Short mmCIF file of C-alpha atoms and ligand atoms in Angstrom, two decimals:
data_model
loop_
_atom_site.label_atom_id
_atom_site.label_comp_id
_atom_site.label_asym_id
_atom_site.label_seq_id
_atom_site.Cartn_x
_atom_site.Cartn_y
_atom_site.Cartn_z
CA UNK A 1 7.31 -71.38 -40.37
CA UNK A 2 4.57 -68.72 -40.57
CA UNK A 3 3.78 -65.94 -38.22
CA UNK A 4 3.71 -65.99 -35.15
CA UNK A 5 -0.62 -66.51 -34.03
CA UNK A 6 -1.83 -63.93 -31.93
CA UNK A 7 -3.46 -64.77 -28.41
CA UNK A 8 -5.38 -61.93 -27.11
CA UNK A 9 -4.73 -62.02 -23.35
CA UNK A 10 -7.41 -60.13 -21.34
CA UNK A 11 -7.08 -58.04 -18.66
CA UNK A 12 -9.00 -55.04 -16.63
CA UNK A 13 -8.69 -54.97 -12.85
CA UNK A 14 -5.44 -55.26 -10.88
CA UNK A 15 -5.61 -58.61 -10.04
CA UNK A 16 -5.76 -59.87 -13.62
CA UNK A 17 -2.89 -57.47 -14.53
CA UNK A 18 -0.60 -59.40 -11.97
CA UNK A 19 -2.05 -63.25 -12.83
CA UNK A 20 -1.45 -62.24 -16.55
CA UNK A 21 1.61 -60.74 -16.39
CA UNK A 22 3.69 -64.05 -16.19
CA UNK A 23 1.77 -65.26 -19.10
CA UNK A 24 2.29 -62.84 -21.18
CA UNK A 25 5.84 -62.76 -20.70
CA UNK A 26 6.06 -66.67 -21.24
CA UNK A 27 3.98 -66.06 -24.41
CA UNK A 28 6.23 -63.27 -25.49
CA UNK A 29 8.97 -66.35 -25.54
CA UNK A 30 6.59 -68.34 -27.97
CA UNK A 31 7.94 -69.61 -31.52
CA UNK A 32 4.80 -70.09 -32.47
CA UNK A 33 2.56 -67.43 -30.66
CA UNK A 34 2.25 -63.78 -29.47
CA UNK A 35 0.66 -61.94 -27.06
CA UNK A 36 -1.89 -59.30 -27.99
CA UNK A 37 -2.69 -57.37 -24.87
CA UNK A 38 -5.89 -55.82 -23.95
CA UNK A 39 -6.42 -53.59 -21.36
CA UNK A 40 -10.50 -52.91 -20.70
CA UNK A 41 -9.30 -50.34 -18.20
CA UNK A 42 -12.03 -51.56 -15.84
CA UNK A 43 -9.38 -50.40 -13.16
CA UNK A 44 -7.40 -47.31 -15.15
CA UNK A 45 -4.79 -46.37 -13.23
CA UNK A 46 -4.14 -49.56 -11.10
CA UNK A 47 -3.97 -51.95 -13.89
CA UNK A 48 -1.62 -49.43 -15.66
CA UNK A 49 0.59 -49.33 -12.52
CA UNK A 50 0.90 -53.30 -11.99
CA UNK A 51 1.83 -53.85 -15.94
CA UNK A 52 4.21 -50.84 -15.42
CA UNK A 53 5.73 -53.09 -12.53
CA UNK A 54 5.98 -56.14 -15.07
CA UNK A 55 7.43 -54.25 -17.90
CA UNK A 56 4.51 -54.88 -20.23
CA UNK A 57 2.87 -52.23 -22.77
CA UNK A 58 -1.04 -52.79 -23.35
CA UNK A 59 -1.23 -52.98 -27.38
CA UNK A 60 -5.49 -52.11 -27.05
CA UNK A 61 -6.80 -50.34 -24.09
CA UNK A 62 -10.44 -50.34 -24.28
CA UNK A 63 -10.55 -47.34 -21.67
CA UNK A 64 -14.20 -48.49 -20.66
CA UNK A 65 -13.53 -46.82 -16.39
CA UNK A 66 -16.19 -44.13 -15.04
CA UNK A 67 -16.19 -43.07 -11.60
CA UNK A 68 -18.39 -45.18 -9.51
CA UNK A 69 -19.46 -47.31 -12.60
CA UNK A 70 -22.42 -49.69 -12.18
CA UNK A 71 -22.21 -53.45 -13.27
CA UNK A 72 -24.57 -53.41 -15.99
CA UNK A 73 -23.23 -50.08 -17.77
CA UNK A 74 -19.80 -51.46 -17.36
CA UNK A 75 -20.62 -54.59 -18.89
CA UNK A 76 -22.40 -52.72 -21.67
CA UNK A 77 -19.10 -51.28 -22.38
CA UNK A 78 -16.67 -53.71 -22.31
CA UNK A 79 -18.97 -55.87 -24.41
CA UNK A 80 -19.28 -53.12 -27.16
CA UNK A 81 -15.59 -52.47 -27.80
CA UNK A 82 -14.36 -56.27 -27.45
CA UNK A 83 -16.76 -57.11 -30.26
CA UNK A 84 -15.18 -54.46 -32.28
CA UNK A 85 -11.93 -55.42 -31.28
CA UNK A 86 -12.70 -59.28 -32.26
CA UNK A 87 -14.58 -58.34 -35.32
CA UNK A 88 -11.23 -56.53 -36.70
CA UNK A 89 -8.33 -58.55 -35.15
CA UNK A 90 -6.96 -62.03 -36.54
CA UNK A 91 -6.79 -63.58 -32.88
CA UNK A 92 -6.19 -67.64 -32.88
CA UNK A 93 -7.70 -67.52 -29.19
CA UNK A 94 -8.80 -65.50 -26.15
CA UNK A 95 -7.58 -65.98 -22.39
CA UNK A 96 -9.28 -64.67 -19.67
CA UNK A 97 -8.03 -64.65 -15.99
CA UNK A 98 -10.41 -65.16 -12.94
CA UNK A 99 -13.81 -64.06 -12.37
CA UNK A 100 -14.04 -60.19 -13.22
CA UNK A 101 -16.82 -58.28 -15.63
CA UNK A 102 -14.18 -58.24 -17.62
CA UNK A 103 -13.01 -61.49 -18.01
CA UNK A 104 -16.44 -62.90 -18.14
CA UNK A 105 -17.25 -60.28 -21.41
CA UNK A 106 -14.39 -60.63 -22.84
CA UNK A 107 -14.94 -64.49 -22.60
CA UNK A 108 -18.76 -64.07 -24.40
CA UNK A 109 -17.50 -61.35 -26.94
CA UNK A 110 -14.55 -64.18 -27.96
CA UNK A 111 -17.40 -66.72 -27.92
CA UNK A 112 -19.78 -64.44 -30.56
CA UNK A 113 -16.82 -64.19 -32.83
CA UNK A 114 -16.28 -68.32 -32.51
CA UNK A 115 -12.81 -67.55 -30.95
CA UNK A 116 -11.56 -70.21 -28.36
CA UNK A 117 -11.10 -69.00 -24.93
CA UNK A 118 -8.95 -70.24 -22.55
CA UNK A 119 -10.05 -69.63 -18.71
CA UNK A 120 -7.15 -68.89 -16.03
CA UNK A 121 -7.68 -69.93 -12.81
CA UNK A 122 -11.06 -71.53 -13.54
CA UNK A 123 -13.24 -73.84 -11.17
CA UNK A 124 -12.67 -71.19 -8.42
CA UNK A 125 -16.06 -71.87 -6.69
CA UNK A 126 -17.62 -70.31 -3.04
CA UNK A 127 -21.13 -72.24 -3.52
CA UNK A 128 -22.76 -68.73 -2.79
CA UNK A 129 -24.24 -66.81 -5.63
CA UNK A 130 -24.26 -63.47 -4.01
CA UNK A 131 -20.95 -63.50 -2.36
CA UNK A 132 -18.29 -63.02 -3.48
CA UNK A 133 -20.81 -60.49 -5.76
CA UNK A 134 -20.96 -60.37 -8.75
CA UNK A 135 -17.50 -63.03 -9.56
CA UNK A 136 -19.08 -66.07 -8.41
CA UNK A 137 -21.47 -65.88 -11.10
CA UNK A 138 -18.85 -64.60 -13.46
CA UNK A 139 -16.76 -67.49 -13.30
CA UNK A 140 -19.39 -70.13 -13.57
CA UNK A 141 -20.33 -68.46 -16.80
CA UNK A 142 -16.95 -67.89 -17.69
CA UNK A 143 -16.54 -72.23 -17.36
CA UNK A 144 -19.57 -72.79 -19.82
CA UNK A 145 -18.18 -70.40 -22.54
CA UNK A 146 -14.43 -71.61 -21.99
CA UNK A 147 -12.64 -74.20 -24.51
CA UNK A 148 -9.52 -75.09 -22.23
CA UNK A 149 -9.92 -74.54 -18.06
CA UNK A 150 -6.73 -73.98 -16.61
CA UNK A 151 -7.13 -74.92 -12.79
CA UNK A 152 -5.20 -73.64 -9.97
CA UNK A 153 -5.32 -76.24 -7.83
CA UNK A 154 -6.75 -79.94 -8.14
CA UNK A 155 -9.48 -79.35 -5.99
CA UNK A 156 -10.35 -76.51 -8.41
CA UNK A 157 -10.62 -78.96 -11.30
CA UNK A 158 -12.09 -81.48 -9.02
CA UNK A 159 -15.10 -78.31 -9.17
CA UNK A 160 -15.19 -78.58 -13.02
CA UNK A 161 -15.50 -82.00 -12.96
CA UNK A 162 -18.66 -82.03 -11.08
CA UNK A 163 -20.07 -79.35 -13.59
CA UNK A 164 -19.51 -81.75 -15.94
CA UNK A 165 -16.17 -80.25 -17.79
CA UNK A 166 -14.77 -82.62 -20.25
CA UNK A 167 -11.50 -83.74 -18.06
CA UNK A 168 -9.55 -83.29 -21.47
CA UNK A 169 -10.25 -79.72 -21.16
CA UNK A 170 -9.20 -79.16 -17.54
CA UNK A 171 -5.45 -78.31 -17.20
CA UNK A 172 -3.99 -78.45 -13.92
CA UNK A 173 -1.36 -75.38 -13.59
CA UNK A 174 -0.85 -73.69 -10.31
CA UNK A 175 -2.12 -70.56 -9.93
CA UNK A 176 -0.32 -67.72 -11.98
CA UNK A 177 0.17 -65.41 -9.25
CA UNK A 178 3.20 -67.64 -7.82
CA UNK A 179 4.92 -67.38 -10.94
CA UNK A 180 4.30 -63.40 -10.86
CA UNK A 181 4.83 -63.16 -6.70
CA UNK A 182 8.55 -65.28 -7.59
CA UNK A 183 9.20 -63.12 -10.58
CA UNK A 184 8.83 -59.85 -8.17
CA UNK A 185 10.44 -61.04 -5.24
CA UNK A 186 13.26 -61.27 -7.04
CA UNK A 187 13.69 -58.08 -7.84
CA UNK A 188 12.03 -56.45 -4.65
CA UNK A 189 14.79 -54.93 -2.05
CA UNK A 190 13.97 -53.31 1.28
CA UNK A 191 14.26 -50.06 -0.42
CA UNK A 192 10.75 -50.85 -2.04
CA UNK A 193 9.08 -51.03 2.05
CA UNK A 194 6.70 -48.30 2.25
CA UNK A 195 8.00 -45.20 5.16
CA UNK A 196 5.13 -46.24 6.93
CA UNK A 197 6.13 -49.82 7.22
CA UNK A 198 9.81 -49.30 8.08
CA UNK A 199 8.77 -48.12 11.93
CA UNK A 200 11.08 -50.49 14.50
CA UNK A 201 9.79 -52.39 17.28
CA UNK A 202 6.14 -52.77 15.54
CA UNK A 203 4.53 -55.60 14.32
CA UNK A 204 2.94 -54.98 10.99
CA UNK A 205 -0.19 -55.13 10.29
CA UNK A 206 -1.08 -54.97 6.28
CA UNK A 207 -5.15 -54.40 5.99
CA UNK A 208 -6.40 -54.69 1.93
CA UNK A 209 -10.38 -54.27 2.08
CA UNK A 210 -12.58 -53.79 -1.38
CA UNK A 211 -15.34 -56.51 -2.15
CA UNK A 212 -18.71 -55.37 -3.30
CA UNK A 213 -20.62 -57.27 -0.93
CA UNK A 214 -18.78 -55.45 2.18
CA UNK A 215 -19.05 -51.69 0.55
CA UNK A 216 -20.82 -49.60 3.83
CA UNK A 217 -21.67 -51.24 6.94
CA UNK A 218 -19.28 -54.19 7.01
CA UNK A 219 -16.44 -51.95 5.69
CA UNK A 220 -17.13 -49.62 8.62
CA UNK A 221 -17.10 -51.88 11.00
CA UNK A 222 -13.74 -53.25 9.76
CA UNK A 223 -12.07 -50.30 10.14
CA UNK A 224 -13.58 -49.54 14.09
CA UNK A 225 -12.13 -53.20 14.36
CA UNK A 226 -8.75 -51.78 13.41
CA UNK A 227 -9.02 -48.71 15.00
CA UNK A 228 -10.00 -50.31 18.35
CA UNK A 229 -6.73 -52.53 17.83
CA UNK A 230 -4.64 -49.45 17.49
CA UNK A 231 -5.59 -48.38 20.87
CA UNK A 232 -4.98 -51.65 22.60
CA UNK A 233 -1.72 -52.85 20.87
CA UNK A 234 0.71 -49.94 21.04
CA UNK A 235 2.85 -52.07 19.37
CA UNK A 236 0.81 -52.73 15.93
CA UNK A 237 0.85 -50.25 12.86
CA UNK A 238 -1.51 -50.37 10.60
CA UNK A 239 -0.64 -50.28 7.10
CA UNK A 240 -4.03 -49.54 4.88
CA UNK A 241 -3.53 -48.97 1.12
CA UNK A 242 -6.94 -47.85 0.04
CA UNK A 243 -8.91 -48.77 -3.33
CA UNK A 244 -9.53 -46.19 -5.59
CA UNK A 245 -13.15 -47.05 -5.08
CA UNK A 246 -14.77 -44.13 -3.78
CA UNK A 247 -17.68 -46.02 -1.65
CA UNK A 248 -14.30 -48.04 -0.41
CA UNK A 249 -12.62 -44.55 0.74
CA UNK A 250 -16.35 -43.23 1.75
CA UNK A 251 -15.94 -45.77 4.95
CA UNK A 252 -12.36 -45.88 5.19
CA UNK A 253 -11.04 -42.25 5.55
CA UNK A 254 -13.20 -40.89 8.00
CA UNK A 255 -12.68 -43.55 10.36
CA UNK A 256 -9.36 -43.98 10.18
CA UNK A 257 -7.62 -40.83 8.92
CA UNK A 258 -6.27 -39.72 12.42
CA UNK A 259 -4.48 -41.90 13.92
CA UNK A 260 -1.08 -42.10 14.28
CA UNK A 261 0.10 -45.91 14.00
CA UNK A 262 -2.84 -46.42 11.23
CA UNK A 263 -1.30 -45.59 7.64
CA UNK A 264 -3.66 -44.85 4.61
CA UNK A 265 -1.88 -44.45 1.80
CA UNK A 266 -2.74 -45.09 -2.05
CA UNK A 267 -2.62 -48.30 -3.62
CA UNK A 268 1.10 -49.86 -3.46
CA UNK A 269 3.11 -51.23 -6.56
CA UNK A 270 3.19 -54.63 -6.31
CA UNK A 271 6.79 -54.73 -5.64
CA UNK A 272 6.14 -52.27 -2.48
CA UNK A 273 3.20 -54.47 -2.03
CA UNK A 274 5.27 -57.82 -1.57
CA UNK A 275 7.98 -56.10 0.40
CA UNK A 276 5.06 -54.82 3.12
CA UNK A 277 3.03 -58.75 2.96
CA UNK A 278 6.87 -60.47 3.22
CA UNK A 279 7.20 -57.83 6.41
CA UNK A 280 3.99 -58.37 7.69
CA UNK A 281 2.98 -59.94 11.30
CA UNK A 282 -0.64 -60.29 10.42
CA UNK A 283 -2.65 -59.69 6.85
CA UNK A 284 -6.60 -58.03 7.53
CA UNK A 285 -7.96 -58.69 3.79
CA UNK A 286 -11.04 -59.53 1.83
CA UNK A 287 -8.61 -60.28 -1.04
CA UNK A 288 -8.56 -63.25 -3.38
CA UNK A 289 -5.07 -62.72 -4.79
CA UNK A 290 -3.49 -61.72 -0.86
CA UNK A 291 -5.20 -64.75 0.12
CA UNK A 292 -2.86 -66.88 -2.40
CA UNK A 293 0.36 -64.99 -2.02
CA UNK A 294 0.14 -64.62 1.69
CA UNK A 295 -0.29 -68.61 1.95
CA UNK A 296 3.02 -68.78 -0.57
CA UNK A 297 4.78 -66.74 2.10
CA UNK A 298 4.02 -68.27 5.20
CA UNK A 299 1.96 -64.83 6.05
CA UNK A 300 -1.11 -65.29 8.54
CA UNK A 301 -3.93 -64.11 6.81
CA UNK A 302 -7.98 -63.00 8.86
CA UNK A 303 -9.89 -63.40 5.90
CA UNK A 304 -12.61 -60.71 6.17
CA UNK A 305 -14.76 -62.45 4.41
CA UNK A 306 -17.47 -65.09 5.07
CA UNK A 307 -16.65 -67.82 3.09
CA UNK A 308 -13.93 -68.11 0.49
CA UNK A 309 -13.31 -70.01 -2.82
CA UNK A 310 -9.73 -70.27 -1.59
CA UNK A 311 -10.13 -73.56 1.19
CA UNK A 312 -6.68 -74.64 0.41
CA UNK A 313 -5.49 -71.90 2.16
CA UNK A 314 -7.87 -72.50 5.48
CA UNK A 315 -6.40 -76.52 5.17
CA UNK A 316 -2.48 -75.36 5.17
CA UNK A 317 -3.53 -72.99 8.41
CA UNK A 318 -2.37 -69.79 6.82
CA UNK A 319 -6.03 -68.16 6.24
CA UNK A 320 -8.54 -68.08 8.72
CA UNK A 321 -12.13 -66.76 8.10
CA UNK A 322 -13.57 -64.10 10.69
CA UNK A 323 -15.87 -61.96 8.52
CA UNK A 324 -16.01 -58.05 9.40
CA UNK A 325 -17.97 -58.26 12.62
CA UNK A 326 -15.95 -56.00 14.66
CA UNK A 327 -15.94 -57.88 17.71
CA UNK A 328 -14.92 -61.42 15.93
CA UNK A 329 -12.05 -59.58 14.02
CA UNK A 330 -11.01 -57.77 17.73
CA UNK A 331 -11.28 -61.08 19.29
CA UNK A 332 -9.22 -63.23 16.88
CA UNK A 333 -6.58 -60.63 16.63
CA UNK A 334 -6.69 -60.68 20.47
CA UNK A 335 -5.74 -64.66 20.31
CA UNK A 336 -2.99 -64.56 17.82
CA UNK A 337 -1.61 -61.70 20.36
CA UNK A 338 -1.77 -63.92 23.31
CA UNK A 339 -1.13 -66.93 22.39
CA UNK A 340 2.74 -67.11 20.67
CA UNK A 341 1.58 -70.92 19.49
CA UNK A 342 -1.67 -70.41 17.57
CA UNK A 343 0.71 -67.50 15.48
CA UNK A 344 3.26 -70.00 14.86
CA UNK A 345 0.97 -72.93 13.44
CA UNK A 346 -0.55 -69.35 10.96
CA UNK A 347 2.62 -69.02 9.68
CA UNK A 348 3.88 -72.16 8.23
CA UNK A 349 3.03 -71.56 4.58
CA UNK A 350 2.23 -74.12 1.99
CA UNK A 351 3.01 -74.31 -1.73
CA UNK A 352 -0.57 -75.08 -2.91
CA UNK A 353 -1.10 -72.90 -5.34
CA UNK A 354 1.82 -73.38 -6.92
CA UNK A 355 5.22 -73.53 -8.11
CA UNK A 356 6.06 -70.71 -10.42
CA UNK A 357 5.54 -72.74 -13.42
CA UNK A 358 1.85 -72.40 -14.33
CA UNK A 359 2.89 -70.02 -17.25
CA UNK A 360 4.85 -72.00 -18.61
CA UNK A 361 2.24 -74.85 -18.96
CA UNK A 362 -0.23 -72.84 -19.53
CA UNK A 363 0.99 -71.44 -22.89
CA UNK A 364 2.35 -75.28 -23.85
CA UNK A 365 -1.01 -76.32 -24.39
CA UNK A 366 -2.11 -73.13 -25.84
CA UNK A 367 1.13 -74.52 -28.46
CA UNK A 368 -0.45 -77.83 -28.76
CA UNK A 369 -4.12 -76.63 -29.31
CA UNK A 370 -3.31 -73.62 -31.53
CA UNK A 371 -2.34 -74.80 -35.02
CA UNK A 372 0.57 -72.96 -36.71
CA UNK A 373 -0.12 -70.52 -39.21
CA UNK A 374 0.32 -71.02 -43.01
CA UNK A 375 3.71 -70.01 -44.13
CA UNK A 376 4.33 -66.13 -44.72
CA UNK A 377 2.97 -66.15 -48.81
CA UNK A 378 -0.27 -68.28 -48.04
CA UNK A 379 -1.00 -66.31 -44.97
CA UNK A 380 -0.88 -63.50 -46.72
CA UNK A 381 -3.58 -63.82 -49.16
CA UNK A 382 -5.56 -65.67 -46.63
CA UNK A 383 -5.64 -63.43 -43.21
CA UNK A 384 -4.97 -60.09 -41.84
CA UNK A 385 -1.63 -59.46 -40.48
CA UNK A 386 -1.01 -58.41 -37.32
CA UNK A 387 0.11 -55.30 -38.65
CA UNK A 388 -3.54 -54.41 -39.42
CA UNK A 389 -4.36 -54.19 -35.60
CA UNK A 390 -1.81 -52.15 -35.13
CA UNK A 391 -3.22 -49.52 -37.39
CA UNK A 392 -6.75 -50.39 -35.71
CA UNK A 393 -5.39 -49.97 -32.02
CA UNK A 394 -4.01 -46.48 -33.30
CA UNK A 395 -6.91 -45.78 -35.17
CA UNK A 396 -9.47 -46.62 -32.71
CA UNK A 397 -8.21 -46.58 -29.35
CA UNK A 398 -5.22 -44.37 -29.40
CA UNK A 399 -3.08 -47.12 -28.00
CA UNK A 400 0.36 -47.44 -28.88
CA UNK A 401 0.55 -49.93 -32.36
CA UNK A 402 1.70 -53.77 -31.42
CA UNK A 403 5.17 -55.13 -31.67
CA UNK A 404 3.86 -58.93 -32.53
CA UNK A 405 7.53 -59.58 -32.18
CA UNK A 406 7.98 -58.90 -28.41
CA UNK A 407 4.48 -59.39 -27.41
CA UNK A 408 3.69 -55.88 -25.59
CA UNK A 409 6.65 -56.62 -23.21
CA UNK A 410 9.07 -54.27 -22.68
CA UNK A 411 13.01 -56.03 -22.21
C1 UD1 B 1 -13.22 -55.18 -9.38
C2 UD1 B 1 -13.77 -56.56 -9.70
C3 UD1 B 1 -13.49 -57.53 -8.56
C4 UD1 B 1 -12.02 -57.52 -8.18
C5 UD1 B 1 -11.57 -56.09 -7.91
C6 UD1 B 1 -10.09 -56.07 -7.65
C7 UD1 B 1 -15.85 -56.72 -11.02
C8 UD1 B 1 -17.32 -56.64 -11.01
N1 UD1 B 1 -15.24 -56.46 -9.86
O1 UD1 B 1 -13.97 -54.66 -8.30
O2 UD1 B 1 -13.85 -58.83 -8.97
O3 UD1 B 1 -11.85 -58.30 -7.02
O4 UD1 B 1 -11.86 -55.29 -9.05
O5 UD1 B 1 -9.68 -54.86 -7.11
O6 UD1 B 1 -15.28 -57.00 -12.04
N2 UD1 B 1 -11.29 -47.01 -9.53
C9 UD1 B 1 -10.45 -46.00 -9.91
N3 UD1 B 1 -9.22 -46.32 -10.43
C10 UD1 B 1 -8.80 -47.60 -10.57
C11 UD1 B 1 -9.66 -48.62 -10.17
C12 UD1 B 1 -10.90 -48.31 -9.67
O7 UD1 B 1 -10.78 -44.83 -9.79
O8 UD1 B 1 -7.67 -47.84 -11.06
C13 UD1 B 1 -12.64 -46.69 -8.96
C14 UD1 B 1 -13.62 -46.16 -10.00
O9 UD1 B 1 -14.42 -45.17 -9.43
C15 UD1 B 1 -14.49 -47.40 -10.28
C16 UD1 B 1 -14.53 -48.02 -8.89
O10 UD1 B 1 -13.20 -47.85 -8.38
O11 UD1 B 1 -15.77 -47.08 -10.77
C17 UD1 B 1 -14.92 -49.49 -8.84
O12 UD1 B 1 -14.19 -50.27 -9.76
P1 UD1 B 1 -14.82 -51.70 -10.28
O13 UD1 B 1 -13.82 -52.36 -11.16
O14 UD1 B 1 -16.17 -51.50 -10.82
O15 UD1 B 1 -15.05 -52.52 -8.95
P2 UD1 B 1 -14.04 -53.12 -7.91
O16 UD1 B 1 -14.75 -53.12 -6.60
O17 UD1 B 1 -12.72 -52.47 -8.04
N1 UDP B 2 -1.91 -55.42 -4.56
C1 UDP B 2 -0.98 -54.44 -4.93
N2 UDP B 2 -1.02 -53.24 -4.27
C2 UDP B 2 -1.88 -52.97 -3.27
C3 UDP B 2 -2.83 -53.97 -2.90
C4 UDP B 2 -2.81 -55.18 -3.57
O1 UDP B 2 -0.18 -54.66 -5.84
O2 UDP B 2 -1.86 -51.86 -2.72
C5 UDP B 2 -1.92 -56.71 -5.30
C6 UDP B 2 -1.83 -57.94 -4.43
O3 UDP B 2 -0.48 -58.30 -4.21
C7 UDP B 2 -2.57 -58.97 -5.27
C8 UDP B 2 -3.60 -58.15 -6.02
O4 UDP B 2 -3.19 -56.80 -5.91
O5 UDP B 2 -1.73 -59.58 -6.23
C9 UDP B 2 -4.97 -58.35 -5.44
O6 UDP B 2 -5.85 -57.41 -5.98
P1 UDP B 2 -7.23 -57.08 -5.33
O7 UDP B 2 -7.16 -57.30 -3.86
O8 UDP B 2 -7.59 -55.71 -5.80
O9 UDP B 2 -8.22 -58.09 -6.04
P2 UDP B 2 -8.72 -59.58 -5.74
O10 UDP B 2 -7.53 -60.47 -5.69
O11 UDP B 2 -9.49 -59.54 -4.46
O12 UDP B 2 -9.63 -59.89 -6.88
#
């Protein structure tokens, strides 16, 4: 057999680092293909921390972060050095994960060097253009540039097949971050619970709060929701772990910095993460990825959002959209305080977005779809070897070379 093909797997923001994660692992396990890791860095330290959590090394960080970057700058970047990471690397395909700048670059740079792309968690769709700003864009675009369109859930590829994606194309998988939430739990213990979520005789409540479209006013008024809760419910503590996002921390801090049952801390590993959600009474989040692990855990989630591309969640009764309108977030915590029954029916949980195995079918059609390489000799003459990115990721990036042979993870 010849080498082992390199797929370049994508990733920039801490969400994608978790959804990857499993993938790259499963690819890692491949006989006939191996992970080549990119990191854009659109999120420096966070994405960093979650691959730290999984045990994989980034073989080509891109490093494109700047305080308070702007979309189109950011874009600018990211497109620049994945062009010259595609022009210089042998990679048989591209995958992307969700709806990020960086997935939807790294999807057009892969589609100016003719590379297929494969789209993770594709067909995600919230009908509004603006909201969630700027990924529901992204991930439309992100469907017309992709080859194979790996959907969560069947309603997700029921979405691509009203955009007229060929159905041979659309993969039905489960949504990566059960495979990565099942991986972690495993190895989570109560030793990983945050202090501030250890307090007895409190319910937990876990608030995550970071979209673009509720930067400022709605932000603001989220946290006098939760600070208004604190004084009624001497029983709740707040646990807040704050993006890095300094507009995020602009209307988060000053509101909420003083009080003694609300806890701001720094962004949580994701195996401190899981231990707080698996602990929690109530989840407060504008989060895509919550949204999905909370419903796997049977964790009530007030989406603090407006409308979400996540309905299977609403259907199974874990989520329930309230917005950031502090008097609708007050209220409906109010309800599920009162009434013991409408908590209950929140907390039943539902496996519908998945089993743990979308990894593992993801990368068997990448094997299908990605012809083997020429043996060793004819390769070769014929391509680069991986060995030349190694030199280039050195060269260029100051990244640590690539171990084709284990993939970027770390056993
Ligand atoms: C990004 C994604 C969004 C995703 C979110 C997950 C885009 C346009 N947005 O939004 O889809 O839901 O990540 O969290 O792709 N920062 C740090 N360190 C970090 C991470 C961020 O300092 O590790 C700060 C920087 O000042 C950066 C700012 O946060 O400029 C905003 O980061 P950015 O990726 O542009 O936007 P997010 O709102 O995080
Ligand atoms: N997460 C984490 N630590 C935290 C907050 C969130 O590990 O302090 C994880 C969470 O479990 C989920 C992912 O980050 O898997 C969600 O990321 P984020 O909310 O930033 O992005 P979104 O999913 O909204 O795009």
């Amino acid at each position: 057999m010849g080498p082992r093909r390199l797929v370049a797997v994508i990733a920039g923001t801490r969400p994608e680092a978790v959804k990857v994660a499993p993938v790259i692992r499963k690819l890692a396990d491949s006989a006939t293909l191996a992970p080549l890791v990119v990191s854009t860095s659109q999120h420096r330290e966070m994405t960093r921390q979650i691959f730290d959590d999984f045990g994989i090394s980034v073989d080509i960080d891109l490093d494109v972060m700047r305080p308070r970057q702007n979309l189109w700058d950011l874009t600018a970047r990211v497109s620049s050095k994945m062009g010259a990471v595609f022009a210089e690397t042998p990679v048989a395909a591209v995958l992307v994960q969700g709806d990020t700048t960086s997935a939807f670059v790294g999807a057009l740079a892969a589609f100016y060097h003719r590379i297929p792309v494969g789209h993770v968690e594709a067909g995600l769709r919230s009908h509004d253009r603006y909201s969630p700003f700027p990924e529901e864009i992204n991930r439309m675009l992100i469907g017309r540039l992709a080859n194979w369109h790996f959907a969560p859930t069947s309603h997700a590829a029921r979405q691509l097949r009203r955009e007229n994606v060929a159905d041979a194309d659309i993969f039905t998988t489960g949504n990566t971050v059960v495979d990565a939430l099942h991986w972690m739990v495993e190895r989570v213990s109560d030793d990983a619970l945050p202090a501030a979520a250890r307090a007895k005789d409190c319910r937990l409540v876990l608030v995550t709060c970071h979209r673009r479209e509720n930067l400022g006013e709605p932000m603001m008024d989220v946290a006098h929701a939760v600070r208004e809760l604190a004084a009624k419910y001497e029983d709740l503590h707040f646990l807040f772990p704050v993006h890095p996002n300094p507009a995020v921390r602009d209307a988060v801090y000053p509101l909420l910095d003083d009080h003694p049952r609300i806890t701001l801390c720094e962004p949580l590993g994701y195996n401190e993460f899981l231990a707080a959600l698996k602990k929690a009474w109530l989840v407060l989040s504008d989060s895509g990825g919550v949204q999905e692990e909370s419903t796997a855990l049977g964790r009530p989630v007030l989406v603090l959002r407006k409308e979400t591309e996540r309905p299977e969640g609403v259907k199974a009764g874990t989520l329930k959209l309230v917005g950031t309108d502090r008097k609708r977030i007050v209220r409906e915590v109010t309800r599920l305080c009162s009434s013991p029954a409408a908590y209950e029916k929140m907390t039943k949980g539902s496996k519908v977005f998945g089993d743990g195995q979308a990894a593992e079918r993801i990368v068997s059609v990448l094997e299908e779809k990605i012809q083997p390489s020429a043996p060793r000799s004819m390769a070769r003459r014929k391509s680069v070897k991986a060995s030349s990115t190694s030199s280039w990721s050195k060269e260029k990036t100051g990244a640590s070379p690539i171990a084709p042979a284990k993939g970027g993870v770390r056993v």
